[in-house]
CSV table of C-alpha atoms in Angstrom, one decimal:
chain,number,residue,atom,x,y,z
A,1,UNK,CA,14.1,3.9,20.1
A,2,UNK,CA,11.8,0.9,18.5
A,3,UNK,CA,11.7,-2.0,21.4
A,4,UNK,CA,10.9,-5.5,19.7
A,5,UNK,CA,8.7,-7.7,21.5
A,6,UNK,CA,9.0,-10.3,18.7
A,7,UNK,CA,10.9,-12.8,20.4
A,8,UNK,CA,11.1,-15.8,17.8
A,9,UNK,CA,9.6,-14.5,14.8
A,10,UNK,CA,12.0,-11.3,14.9
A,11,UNK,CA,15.3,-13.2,14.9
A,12,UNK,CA,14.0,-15.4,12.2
A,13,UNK,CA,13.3,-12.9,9.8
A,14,UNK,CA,16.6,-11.1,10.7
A,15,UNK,CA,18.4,-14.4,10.0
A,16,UNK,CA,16.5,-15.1,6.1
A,17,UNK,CA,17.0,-11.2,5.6
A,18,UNK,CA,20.5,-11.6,6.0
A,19,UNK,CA,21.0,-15.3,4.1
A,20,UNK,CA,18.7,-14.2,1.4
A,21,UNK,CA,20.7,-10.8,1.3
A,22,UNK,CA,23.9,-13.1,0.2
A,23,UNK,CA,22.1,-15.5,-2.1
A,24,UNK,CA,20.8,-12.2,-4.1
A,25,UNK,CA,24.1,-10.8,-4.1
A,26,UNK,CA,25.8,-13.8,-5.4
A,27,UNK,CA,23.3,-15.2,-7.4
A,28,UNK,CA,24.7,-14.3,-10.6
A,29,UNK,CA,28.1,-16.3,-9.9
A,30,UNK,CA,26.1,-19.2,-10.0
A,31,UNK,CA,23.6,-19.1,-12.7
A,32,UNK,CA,22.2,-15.5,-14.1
A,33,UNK,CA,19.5,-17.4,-15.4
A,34,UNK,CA,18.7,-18.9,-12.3
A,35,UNK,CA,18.9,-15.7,-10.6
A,36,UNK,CA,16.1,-14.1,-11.6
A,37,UNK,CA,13.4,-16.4,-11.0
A,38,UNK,CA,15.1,-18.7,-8.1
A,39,UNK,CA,17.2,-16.2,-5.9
A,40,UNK,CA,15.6,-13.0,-6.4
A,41,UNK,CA,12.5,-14.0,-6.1
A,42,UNK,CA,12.8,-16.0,-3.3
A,43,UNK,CA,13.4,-13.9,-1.0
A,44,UNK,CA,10.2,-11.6,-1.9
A,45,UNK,CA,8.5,-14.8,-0.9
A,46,UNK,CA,9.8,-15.8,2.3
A,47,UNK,CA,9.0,-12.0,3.2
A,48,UNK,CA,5.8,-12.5,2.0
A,49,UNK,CA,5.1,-15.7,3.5
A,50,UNK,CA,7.0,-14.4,7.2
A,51,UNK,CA,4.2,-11.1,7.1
A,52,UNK,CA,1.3,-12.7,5.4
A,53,UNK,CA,1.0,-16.5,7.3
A,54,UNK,CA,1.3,-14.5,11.0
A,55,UNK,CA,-2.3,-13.0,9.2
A,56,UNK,CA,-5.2,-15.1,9.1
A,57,UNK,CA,-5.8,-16.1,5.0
A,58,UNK,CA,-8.1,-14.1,2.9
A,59,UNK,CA,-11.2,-16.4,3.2
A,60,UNK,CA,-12.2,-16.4,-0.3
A,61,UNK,CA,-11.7,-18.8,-3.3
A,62,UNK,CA,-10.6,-16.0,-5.7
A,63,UNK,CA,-9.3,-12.4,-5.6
A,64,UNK,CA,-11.7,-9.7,-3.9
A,65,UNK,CA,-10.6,-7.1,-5.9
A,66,UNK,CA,-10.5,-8.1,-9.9
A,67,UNK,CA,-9.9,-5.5,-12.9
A,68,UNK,CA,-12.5,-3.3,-13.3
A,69,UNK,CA,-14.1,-3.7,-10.5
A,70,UNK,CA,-16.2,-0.7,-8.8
A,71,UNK,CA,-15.3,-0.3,-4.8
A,72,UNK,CA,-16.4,1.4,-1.9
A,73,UNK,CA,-14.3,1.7,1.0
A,74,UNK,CA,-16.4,2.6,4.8
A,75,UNK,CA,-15.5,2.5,7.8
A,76,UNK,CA,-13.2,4.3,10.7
A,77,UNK,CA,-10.2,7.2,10.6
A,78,UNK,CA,-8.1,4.3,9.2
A,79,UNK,CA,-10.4,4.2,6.3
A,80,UNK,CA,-10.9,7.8,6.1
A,81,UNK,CA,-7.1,8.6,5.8
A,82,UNK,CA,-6.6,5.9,3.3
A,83,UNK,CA,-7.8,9.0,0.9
A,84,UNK,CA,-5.0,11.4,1.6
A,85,UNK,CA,-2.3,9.3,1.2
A,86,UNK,CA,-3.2,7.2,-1.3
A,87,UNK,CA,-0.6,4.1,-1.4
A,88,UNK,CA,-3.3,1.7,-1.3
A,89,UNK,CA,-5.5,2.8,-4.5
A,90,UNK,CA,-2.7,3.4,-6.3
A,91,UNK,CA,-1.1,-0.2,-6.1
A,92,UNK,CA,-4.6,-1.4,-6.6
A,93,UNK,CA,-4.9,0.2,-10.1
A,94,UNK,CA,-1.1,-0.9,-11.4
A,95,UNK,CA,-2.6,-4.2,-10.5
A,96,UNK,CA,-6.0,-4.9,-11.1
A,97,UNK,CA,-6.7,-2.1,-14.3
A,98,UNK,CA,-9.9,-0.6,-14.5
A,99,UNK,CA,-10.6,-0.4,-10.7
A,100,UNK,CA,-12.6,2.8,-9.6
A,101,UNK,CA,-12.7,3.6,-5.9
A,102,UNK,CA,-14.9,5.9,-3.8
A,103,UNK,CA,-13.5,6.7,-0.5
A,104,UNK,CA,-17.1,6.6,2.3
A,105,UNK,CA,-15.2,6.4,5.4
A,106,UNK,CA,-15.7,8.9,8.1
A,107,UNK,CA,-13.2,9.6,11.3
A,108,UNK,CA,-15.0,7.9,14.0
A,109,UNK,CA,-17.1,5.6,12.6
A,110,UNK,CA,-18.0,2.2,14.5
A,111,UNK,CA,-20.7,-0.4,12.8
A,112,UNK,CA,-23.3,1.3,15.1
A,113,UNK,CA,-23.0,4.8,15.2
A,114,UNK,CA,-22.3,6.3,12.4
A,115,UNK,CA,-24.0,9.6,12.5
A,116,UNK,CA,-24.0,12.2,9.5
A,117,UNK,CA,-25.2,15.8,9.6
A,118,UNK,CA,-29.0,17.0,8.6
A,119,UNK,CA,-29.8,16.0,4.6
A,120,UNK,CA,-26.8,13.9,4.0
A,121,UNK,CA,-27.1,11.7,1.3
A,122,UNK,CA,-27.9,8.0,2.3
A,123,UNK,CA,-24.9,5.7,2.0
A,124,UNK,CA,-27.4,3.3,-0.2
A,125,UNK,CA,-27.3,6.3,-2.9
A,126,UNK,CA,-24.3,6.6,-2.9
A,127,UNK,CA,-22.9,3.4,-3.4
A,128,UNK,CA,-25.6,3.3,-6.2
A,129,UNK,CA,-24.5,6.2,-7.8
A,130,UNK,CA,-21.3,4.5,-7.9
A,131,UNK,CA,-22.3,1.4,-9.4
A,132,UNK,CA,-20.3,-0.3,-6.5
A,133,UNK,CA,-19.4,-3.9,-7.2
A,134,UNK,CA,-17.1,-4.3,-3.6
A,135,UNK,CA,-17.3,-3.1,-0.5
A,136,UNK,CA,-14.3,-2.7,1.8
A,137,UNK,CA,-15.3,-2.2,5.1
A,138,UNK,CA,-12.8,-1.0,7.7
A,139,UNK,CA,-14.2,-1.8,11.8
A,140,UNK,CA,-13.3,-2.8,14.5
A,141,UNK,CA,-10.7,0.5,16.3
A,142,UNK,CA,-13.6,2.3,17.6
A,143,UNK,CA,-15.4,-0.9,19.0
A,144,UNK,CA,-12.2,-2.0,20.9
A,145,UNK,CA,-12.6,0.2,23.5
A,146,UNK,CA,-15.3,-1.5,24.8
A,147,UNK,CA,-13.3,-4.5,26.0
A,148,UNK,CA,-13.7,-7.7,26.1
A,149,UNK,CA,-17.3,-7.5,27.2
A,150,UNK,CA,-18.9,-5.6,24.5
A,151,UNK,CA,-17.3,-8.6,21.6
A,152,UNK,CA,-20.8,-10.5,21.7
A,153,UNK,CA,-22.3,-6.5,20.6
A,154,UNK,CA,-19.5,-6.4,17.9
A,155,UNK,CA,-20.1,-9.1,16.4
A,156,UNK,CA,-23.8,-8.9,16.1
A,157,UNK,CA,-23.4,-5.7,15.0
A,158,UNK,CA,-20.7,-6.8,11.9
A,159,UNK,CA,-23.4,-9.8,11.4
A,160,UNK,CA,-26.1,-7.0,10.6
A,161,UNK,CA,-23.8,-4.9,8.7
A,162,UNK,CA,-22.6,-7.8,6.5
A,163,UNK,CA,-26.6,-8.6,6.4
A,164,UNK,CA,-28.1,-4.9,5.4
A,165,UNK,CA,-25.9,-5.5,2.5
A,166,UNK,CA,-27.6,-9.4,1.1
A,167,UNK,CA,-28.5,-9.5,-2.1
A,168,UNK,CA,-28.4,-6.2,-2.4
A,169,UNK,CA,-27.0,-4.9,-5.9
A,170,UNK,CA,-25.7,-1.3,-6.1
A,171,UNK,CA,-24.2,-2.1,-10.1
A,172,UNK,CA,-28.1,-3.1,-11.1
A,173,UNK,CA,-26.3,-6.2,-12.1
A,174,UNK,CA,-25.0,-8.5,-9.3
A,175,UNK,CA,-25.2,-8.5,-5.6
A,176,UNK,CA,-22.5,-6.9,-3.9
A,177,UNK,CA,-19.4,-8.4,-3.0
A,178,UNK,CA,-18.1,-7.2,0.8
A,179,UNK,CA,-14.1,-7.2,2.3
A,180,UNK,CA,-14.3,-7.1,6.0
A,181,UNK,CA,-11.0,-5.9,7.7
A,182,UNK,CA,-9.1,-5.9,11.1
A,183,UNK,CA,-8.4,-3.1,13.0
A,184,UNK,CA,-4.3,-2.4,12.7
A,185,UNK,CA,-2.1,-3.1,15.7
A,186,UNK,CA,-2.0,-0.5,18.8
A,187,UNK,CA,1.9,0.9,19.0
A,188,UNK,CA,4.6,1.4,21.5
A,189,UNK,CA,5.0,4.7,21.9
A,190,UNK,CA,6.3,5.1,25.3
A,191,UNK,CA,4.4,7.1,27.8
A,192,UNK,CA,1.9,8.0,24.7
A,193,UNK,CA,0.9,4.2,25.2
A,194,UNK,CA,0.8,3.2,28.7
A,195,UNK,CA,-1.9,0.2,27.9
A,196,UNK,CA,-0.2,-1.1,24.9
A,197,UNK,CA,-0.4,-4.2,25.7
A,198,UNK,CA,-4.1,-4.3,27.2
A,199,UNK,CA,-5.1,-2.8,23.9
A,200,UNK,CA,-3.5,-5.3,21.7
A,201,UNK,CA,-5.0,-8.2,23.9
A,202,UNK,CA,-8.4,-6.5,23.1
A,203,UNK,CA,-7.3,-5.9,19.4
A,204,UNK,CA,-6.5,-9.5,19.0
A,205,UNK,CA,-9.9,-10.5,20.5
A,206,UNK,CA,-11.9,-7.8,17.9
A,207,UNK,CA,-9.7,-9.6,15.0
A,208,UNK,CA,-10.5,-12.9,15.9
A,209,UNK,CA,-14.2,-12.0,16.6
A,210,UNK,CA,-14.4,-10.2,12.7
A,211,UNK,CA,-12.5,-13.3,11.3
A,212,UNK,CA,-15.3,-15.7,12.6
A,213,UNK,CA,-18.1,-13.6,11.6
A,214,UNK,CA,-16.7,-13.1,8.3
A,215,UNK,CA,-16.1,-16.9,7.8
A,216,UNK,CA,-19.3,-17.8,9.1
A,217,UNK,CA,-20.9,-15.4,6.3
A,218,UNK,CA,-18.3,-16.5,4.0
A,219,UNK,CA,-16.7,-12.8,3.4
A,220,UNK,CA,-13.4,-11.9,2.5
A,221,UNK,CA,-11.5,-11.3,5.7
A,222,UNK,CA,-8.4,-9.0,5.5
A,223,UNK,CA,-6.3,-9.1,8.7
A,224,UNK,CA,-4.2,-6.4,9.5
A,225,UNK,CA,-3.5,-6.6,12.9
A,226,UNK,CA,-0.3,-9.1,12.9
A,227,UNK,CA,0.9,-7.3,10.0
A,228,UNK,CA,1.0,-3.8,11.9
A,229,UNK,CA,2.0,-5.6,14.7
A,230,UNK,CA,5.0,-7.4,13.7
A,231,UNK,CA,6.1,-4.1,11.5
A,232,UNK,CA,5.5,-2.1,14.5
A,233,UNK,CA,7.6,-4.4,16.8
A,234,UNK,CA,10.5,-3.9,14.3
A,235,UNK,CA,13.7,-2.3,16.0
A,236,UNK,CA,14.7,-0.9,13.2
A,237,UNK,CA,12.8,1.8,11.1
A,238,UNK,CA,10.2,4.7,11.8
A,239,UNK,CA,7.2,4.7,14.0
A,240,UNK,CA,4.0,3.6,12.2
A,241,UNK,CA,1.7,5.6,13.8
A,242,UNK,CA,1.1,9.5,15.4
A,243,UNK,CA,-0.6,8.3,18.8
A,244,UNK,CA,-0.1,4.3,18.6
A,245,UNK,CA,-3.7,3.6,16.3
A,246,UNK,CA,-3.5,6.4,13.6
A,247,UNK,CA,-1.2,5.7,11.1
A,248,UNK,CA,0.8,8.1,10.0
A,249,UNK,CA,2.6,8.6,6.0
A,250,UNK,CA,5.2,6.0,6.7
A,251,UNK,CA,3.0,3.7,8.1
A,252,UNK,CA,0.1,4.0,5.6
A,253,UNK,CA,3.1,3.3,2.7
A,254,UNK,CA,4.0,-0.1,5.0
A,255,UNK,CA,0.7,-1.2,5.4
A,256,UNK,CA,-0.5,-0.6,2.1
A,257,UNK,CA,2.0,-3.2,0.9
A,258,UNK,CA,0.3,-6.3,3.0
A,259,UNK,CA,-3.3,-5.2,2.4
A,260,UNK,CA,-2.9,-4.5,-1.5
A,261,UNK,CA,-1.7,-8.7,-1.9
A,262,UNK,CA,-4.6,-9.5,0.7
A,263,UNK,CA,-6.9,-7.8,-1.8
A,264,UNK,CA,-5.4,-9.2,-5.2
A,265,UNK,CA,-5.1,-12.7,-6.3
A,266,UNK,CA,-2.1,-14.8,-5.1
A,267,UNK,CA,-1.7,-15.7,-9.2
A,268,UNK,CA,-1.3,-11.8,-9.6
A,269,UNK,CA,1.4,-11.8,-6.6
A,270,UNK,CA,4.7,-11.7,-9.3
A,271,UNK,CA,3.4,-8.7,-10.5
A,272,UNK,CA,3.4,-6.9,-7.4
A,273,UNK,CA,7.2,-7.8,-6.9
A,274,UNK,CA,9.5,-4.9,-6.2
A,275,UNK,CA,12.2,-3.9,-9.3
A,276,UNK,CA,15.5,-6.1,-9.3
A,277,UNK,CA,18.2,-5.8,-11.5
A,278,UNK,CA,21.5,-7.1,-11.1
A,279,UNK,CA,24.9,-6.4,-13.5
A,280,UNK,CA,27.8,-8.4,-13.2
A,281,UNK,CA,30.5,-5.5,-14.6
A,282,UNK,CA,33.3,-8.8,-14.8
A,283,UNK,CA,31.2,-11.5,-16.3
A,284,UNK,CA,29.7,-8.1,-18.6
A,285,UNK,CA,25.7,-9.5,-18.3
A,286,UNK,CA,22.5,-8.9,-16.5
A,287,UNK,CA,19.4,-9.8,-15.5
A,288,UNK,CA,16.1,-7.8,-14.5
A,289,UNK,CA,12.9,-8.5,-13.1
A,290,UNK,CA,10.6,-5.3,-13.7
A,291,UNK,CA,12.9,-3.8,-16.1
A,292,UNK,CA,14.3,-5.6,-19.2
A,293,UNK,CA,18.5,-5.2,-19.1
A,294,UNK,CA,19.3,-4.8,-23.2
A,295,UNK,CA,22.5,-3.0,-24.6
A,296,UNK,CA,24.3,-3.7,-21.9
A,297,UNK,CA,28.0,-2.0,-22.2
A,298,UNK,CA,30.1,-2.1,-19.5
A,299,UNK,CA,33.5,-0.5,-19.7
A,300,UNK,CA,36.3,0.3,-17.1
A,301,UNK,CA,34.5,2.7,-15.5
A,302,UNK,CA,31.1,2.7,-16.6
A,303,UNK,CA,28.6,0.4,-17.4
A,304,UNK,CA,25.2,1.3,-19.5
A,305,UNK,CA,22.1,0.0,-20.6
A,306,UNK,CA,18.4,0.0,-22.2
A,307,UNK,CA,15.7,-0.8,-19.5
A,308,UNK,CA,12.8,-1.9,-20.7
A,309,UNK,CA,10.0,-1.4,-18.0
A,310,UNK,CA,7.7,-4.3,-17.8
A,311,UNK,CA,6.2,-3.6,-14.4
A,312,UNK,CA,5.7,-0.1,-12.5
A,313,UNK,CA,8.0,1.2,-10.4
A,314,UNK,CA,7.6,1.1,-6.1
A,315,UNK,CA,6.6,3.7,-4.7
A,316,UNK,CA,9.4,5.4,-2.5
A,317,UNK,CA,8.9,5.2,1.3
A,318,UNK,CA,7.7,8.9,3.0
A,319,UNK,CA,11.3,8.8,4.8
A,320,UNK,CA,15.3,8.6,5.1
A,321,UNK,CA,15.6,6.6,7.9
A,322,UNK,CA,16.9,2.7,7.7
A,323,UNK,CA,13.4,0.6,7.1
A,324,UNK,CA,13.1,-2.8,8.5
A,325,UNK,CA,14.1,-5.9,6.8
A,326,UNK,CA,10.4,-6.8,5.4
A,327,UNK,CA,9.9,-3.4,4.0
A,328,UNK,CA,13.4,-2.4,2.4
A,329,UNK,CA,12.9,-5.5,0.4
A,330,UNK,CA,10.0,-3.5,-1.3
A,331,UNK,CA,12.2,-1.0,-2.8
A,332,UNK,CA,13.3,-1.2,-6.4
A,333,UNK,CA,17.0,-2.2,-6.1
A,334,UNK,CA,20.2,-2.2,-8.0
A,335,UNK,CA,23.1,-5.1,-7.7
A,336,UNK,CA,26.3,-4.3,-9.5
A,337,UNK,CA,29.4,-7.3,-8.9
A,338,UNK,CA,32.6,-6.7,-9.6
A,339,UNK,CA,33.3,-3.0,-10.5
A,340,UNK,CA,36.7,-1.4,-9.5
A,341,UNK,CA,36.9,0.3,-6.0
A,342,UNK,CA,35.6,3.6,-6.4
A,343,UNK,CA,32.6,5.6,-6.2
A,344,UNK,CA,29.8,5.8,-8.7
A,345,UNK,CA,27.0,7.6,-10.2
A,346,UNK,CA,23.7,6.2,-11.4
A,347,UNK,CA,22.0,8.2,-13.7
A,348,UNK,CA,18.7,7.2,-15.5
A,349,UNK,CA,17.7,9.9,-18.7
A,350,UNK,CA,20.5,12.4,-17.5
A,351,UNK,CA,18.7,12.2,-14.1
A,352,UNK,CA,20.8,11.7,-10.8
A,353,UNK,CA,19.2,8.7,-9.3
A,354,UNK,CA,21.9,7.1,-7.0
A,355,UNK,CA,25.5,7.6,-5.6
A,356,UNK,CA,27.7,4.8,-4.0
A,357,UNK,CA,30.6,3.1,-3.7
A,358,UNK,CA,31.4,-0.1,-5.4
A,359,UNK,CA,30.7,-2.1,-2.3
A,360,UNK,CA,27.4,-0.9,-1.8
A,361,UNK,CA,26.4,-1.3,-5.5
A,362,UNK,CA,27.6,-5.1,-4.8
A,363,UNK,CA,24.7,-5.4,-2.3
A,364,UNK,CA,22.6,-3.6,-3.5
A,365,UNK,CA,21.4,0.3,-3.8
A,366,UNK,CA,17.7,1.3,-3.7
A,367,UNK,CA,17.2,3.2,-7.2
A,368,UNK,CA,13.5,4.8,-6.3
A,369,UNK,CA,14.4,8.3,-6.9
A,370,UNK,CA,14.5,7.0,-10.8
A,371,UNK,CA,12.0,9.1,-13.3
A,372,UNK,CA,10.0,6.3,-13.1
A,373,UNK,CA,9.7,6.8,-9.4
A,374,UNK,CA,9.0,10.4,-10.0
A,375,UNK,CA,6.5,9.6,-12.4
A,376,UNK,CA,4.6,7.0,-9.7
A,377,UNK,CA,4.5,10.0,-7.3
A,378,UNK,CA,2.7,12.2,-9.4
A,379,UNK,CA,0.1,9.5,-10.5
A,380,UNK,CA,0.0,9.2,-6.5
A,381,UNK,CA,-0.8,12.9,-6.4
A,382,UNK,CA,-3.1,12.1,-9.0
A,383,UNK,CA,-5.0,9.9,-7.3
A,384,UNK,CA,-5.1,11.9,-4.2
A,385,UNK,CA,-7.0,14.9,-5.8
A,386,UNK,CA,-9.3,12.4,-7.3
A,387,UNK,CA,-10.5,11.4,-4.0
A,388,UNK,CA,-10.1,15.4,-2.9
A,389,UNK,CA,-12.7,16.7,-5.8
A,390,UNK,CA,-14.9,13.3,-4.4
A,391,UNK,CA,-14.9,14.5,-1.0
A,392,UNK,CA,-16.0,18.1,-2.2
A,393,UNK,CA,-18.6,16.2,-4.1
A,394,UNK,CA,-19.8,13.9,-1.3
A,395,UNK,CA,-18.8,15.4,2.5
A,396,UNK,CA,-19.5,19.3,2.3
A,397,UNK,CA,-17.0,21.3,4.5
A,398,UNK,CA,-19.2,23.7,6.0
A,399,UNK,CA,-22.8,22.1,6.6
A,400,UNK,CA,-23.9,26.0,7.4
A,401,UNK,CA,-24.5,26.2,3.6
A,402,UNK,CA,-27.2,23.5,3.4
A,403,UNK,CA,-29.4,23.7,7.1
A,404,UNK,CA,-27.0,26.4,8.4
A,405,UNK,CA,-28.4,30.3,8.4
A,406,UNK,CA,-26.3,30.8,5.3
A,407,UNK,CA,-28.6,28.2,3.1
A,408,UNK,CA,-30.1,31.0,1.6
A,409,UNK,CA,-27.3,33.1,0.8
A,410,UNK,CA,-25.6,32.8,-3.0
A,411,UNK,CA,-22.9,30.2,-1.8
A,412,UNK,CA,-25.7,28.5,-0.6
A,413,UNK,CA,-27.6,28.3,-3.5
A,414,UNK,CA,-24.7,28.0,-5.2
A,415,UNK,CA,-24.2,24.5,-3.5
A,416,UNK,CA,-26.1,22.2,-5.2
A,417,UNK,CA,-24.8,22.7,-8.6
A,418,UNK,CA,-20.9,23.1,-7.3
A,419,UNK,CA,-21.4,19.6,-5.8
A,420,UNK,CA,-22.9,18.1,-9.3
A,421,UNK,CA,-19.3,19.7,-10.7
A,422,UNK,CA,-16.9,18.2,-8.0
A,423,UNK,CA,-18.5,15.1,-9.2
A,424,UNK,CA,-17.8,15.4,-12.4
A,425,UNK,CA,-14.1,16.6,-11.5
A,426,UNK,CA,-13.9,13.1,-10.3
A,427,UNK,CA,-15.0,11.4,-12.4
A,428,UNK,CA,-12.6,13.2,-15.1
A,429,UNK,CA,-9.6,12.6,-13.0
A,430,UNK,CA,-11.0,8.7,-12.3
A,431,UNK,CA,-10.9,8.0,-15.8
A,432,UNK,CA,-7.6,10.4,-16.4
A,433,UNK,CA,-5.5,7.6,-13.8
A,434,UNK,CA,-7.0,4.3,-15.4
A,435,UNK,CA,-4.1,3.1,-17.1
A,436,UNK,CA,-1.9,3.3,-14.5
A,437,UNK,CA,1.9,4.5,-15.0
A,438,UNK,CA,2.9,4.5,-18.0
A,439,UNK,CA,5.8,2.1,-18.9
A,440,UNK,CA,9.0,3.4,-20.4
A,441,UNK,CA,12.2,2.2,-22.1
A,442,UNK,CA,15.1,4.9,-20.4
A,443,UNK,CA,18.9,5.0,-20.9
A,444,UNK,CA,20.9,3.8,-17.4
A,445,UNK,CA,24.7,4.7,-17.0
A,446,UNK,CA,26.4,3.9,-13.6
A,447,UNK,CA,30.0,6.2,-13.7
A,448,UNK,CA,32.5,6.2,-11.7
A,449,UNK,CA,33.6,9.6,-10.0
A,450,UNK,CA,36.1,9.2,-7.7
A,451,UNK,CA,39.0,6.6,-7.4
C-alpha cells in the first residue's frame, strides 16, 4: 500500500479532482457549448498546472522538439528503456509530425564514464549519420550516488558535456540544439528503499544543480523529479518503479505524459488533451473534444452516433488497477446524463469497448479499449521494433563477432553487412510510422442490456 507524503499539495489535488469531476459531469446542464472548451478543458489544465508548476519551467523561448525535427536521445537506464516501451516517441510523433528519433542511451551511463566495447562506433558518427537536429540527454541517476559532495564534479562535468557539443552541427546545417533532463524521483518501496528519503534529498540537489547549469548555458531543462515524485507519493494507483529508480511499464506510460508537454510547445498543449465526449440522452445532444459527435440518435434504450476523430486516441495505461487522480484524467472518457437505470453496452464498429451502468456512464467511463485505441497500440508496437532493428544496427549483442575469437568465423564476416541492413530496417519502419495514427470516422452505439 502507496503511503503519501504529499501533505498540502495531495489534498489539494484530491479536492479540484473531485470539484472538477462534478463541473464535467454537469456541464452540459448548463451550457453544451460552454462545456467543451470551459469545463472540460479546465480541468485538463489545473492537472496540468498542479504536475507541471511543482517542475521547474522548460527554460526556453520556444518548443525543443518542433515537426520534423531529427533527435537523439543519451544518457542512463532511464534513457535506455525509453526504447522498449515506447510512450514517449510515440506521443512525440502524434504531436510534432515528422520527428525521427534514435535511441543512444546505454544502462549505466553517467556524463563521465561512459565506456563502450573495442571498435564501437563514436557517438559523433552516429549522431552524424543521423542528421541529428536535438539532443535529449538524460543524467543525473548514476551521479547521485555520490552525494552531496561530488555536485561541484556533476556539474562541471554537465558544463563540458553541454560544451563538447558548441557549435557543433551533426545536420551539416545548424548547430545542435540540446534538452538536459532530471533524474526521476527515488520510490517508496518499503524495505526495497530504506534511504528513500536521503536519496531524494540528493535527487533534489542533482536537479537543482542540472537546472542551473542548464540556465546558465541557456539549454532546455526538463524536470522530472517533482513529477515522479508527486505521482509516486500518490495513494492511490500502481508503483512506478521495479526497485524505487527504474521505472517500470506503468510508470514509463505516467511519466511519458509530463515529459512529452515539457518537450512540445505550450501553444501545441490542446492537442495533447485526452478524448472527451459527453451525451446528454434527455436534452438528445453532445459535444466532443477529440472526436466530432454527428448523427446523434438517441432512443429509449440506445443512443448512437458518427465520431469524427480529430485528434489520436490515449494510449491505454499498462494496468487494471484504480490510477491516481492526475493520470485517470489522461484517459479518453465517455459522459452520458440522463439514460434510464440499467446497464449498458458501448460498442464502437461492432467492437465491445465498454460495459456500465447508467450511473457510471453519468460520470464518466474510460472508452480506451476503442479500435482507435487498438490501433495506437500497434503503432506503439510499431515504434518499438523501429528502435529494436536500430539497436541491431547500432549496439551489437554479442561483441565476440567483431574482436571476439569468432571475428573470423561466417557470422562474423557476416556482420558488417547485417548491420548496414538493420539500418536500413529502420529506416523503412521510421518512415512507415511518420504520419502518425491514422484518423477515423466509426459508428458508436451505447445499448442497454439489462433493466
Amino acid at each position: 500500500m502507496k503511503t503519501s507524503r504529499r501533505g498540502k499539495f495531495n489534498v489539494l489535488i484530491r479536492n479540484q479532482s473531485s470539484g472538477k469531476r462534478n463541473l464535467i459531469h454537469q456541464g452540459l446542464s448548463n451550457d453544451a457549448n460552454d462545456f467543451h472548451r470551459k469545463e472540460t478543458m479546465k480541468y485538463a489544465s489545473i492537472v496540468a498546472i498542479l504536475i507541471c508548476s511543482l517542475a521547474v519551467s522548460v527554460a526556453a523561448a520556444e518548443s525543443p522538439i518542433k515537426s520534423g525535427d531529427r533527435i537523439a536521445i543519451v544518457g542512463n537506464t532511464f534513457a535506455d528503456q525509453l526504447r522498449i516501451h515506447g510512450y514517449l516517441e510515440s506521443a512525440l510523433l502524434q504531436h510534432a509530425h515528422g520527428v525521427s528519433i534514435r535511441n543512444l542511451g546505454w544502462g549505466g551511463d553517467m556524463l563521465a564514464a561512459r565506456d563502450r566495447p573495442t571498435n564501437f562506433p563514436s557517438e559523433e558518427s552516429t549522431l552524424g549519420a543521423h542528421r541529428t537536429d536535438v539532443i535529449i540527454a538524460c543524467f543525473g541517476m548514476g551521479e547521485s550516488f555520490g552525494g552531496k559532495e561530488s555536485l561541484g564534479k556533476f556539474e562541471q562535468d554537465l558544463e563540458a558535456f553541454i560544451s563538447s557539443h558548441a557549435g557543433k552541427s551533426y545536420n551539416g546545417e545548424s548547430e545542435v540544439r540540446l534538452v538536459i533532463v532530471s533524474p526521476i524521483a527515488c520510490e517508496d518501496l518499503g524495505g526495497l528503499t530504506p534511504n528513500r528519503d536521503a536519496r531524494n534529498e540528493d535527487l533534489l540537489a542533482y536537479t537543482q544543480a542540472a537546472n542551473k547549469v542548464a540556465a546558465n548555458a541557456k539549454v532546455p531543462f526538463v524536470n522530472l523529479f517533482e513529477t515522479s515524485r508527486y505521482l509516486m507519493d500518490e495513494p492511490v494507483g500502481p508503483n512506478l518503479t521495479t526497485n524505487g529508480i527504474h521505472l517500470n511499464g506503468f510508470g514509463y506510460w505516467a511519466i511519458s505524459h509530463g515529459f512529452a508537454d515539457q518537450l512540445l510547445a505550450s501553444d501545441q498543449s490542446t492537442s495533447r488533451e485526452p478524448w472527451r465526449l459527453s451525451i446528454d440522452a434527455q436534452a438528445k445532444r453532445g459535444q466532443g473534444y477529440g472526436i466530432e459527435i454527428s448523427k446523434l440518435t438517441i432512443h429509449a434504450s440506445e443512443v448512437a452516433f458518427e465520431g469524427t476523430e480529430t485528434l489520436a486516441p490515449r494510449l491505454p495505461p499498462p494496468t487494471d488497477q484504480p490510477l491516481p487522480p492526475p493520470l485517470a484524467f489522461q484517459r479518453d472518457t465517455l459522459v452520458v446524463q440522463n439514460l434510464a437505470t440499467g446497464t449498458y453496452k458501448l460498442m464502437v464498429d461492432g467492437e465491445k469497448v465498454a460495459t456500465a451502468t447508467a450511473d457510471d456512464w453519468r460520470h464518466g467511463v474510460p472508452i480506451d479499449s476503442s479500435p482507435a485505441h487498438h490501433e495506437a497500440e500497434k503503432f506503439r508496437e510499431a515504434v518499438n521494433d523501429k528502435n529494436l532493428q536500430f539497436t541491431y544496427s547500432w549496439k551489437a549483442l554479442n561483441q565476440v563477432h567483431i574482436v571476439g575469437e569468432r571475428r573470423t568465423s561466417p557470422s562474423g564476416r557476416a556482420l558488417p553487412s547485417e548491420v548496414i541492413q538493420f539500418n536500413e530496417l529502420a529506416n523503412q519502419r521510421d518512415e512507415a510510422i511518420q504520419s502518425g495514427v491514422e484518423l477515423k470516422t466509426r459508428q458508436w452505439r451505447l445499448t442497454r442490456i439489462e433493466n
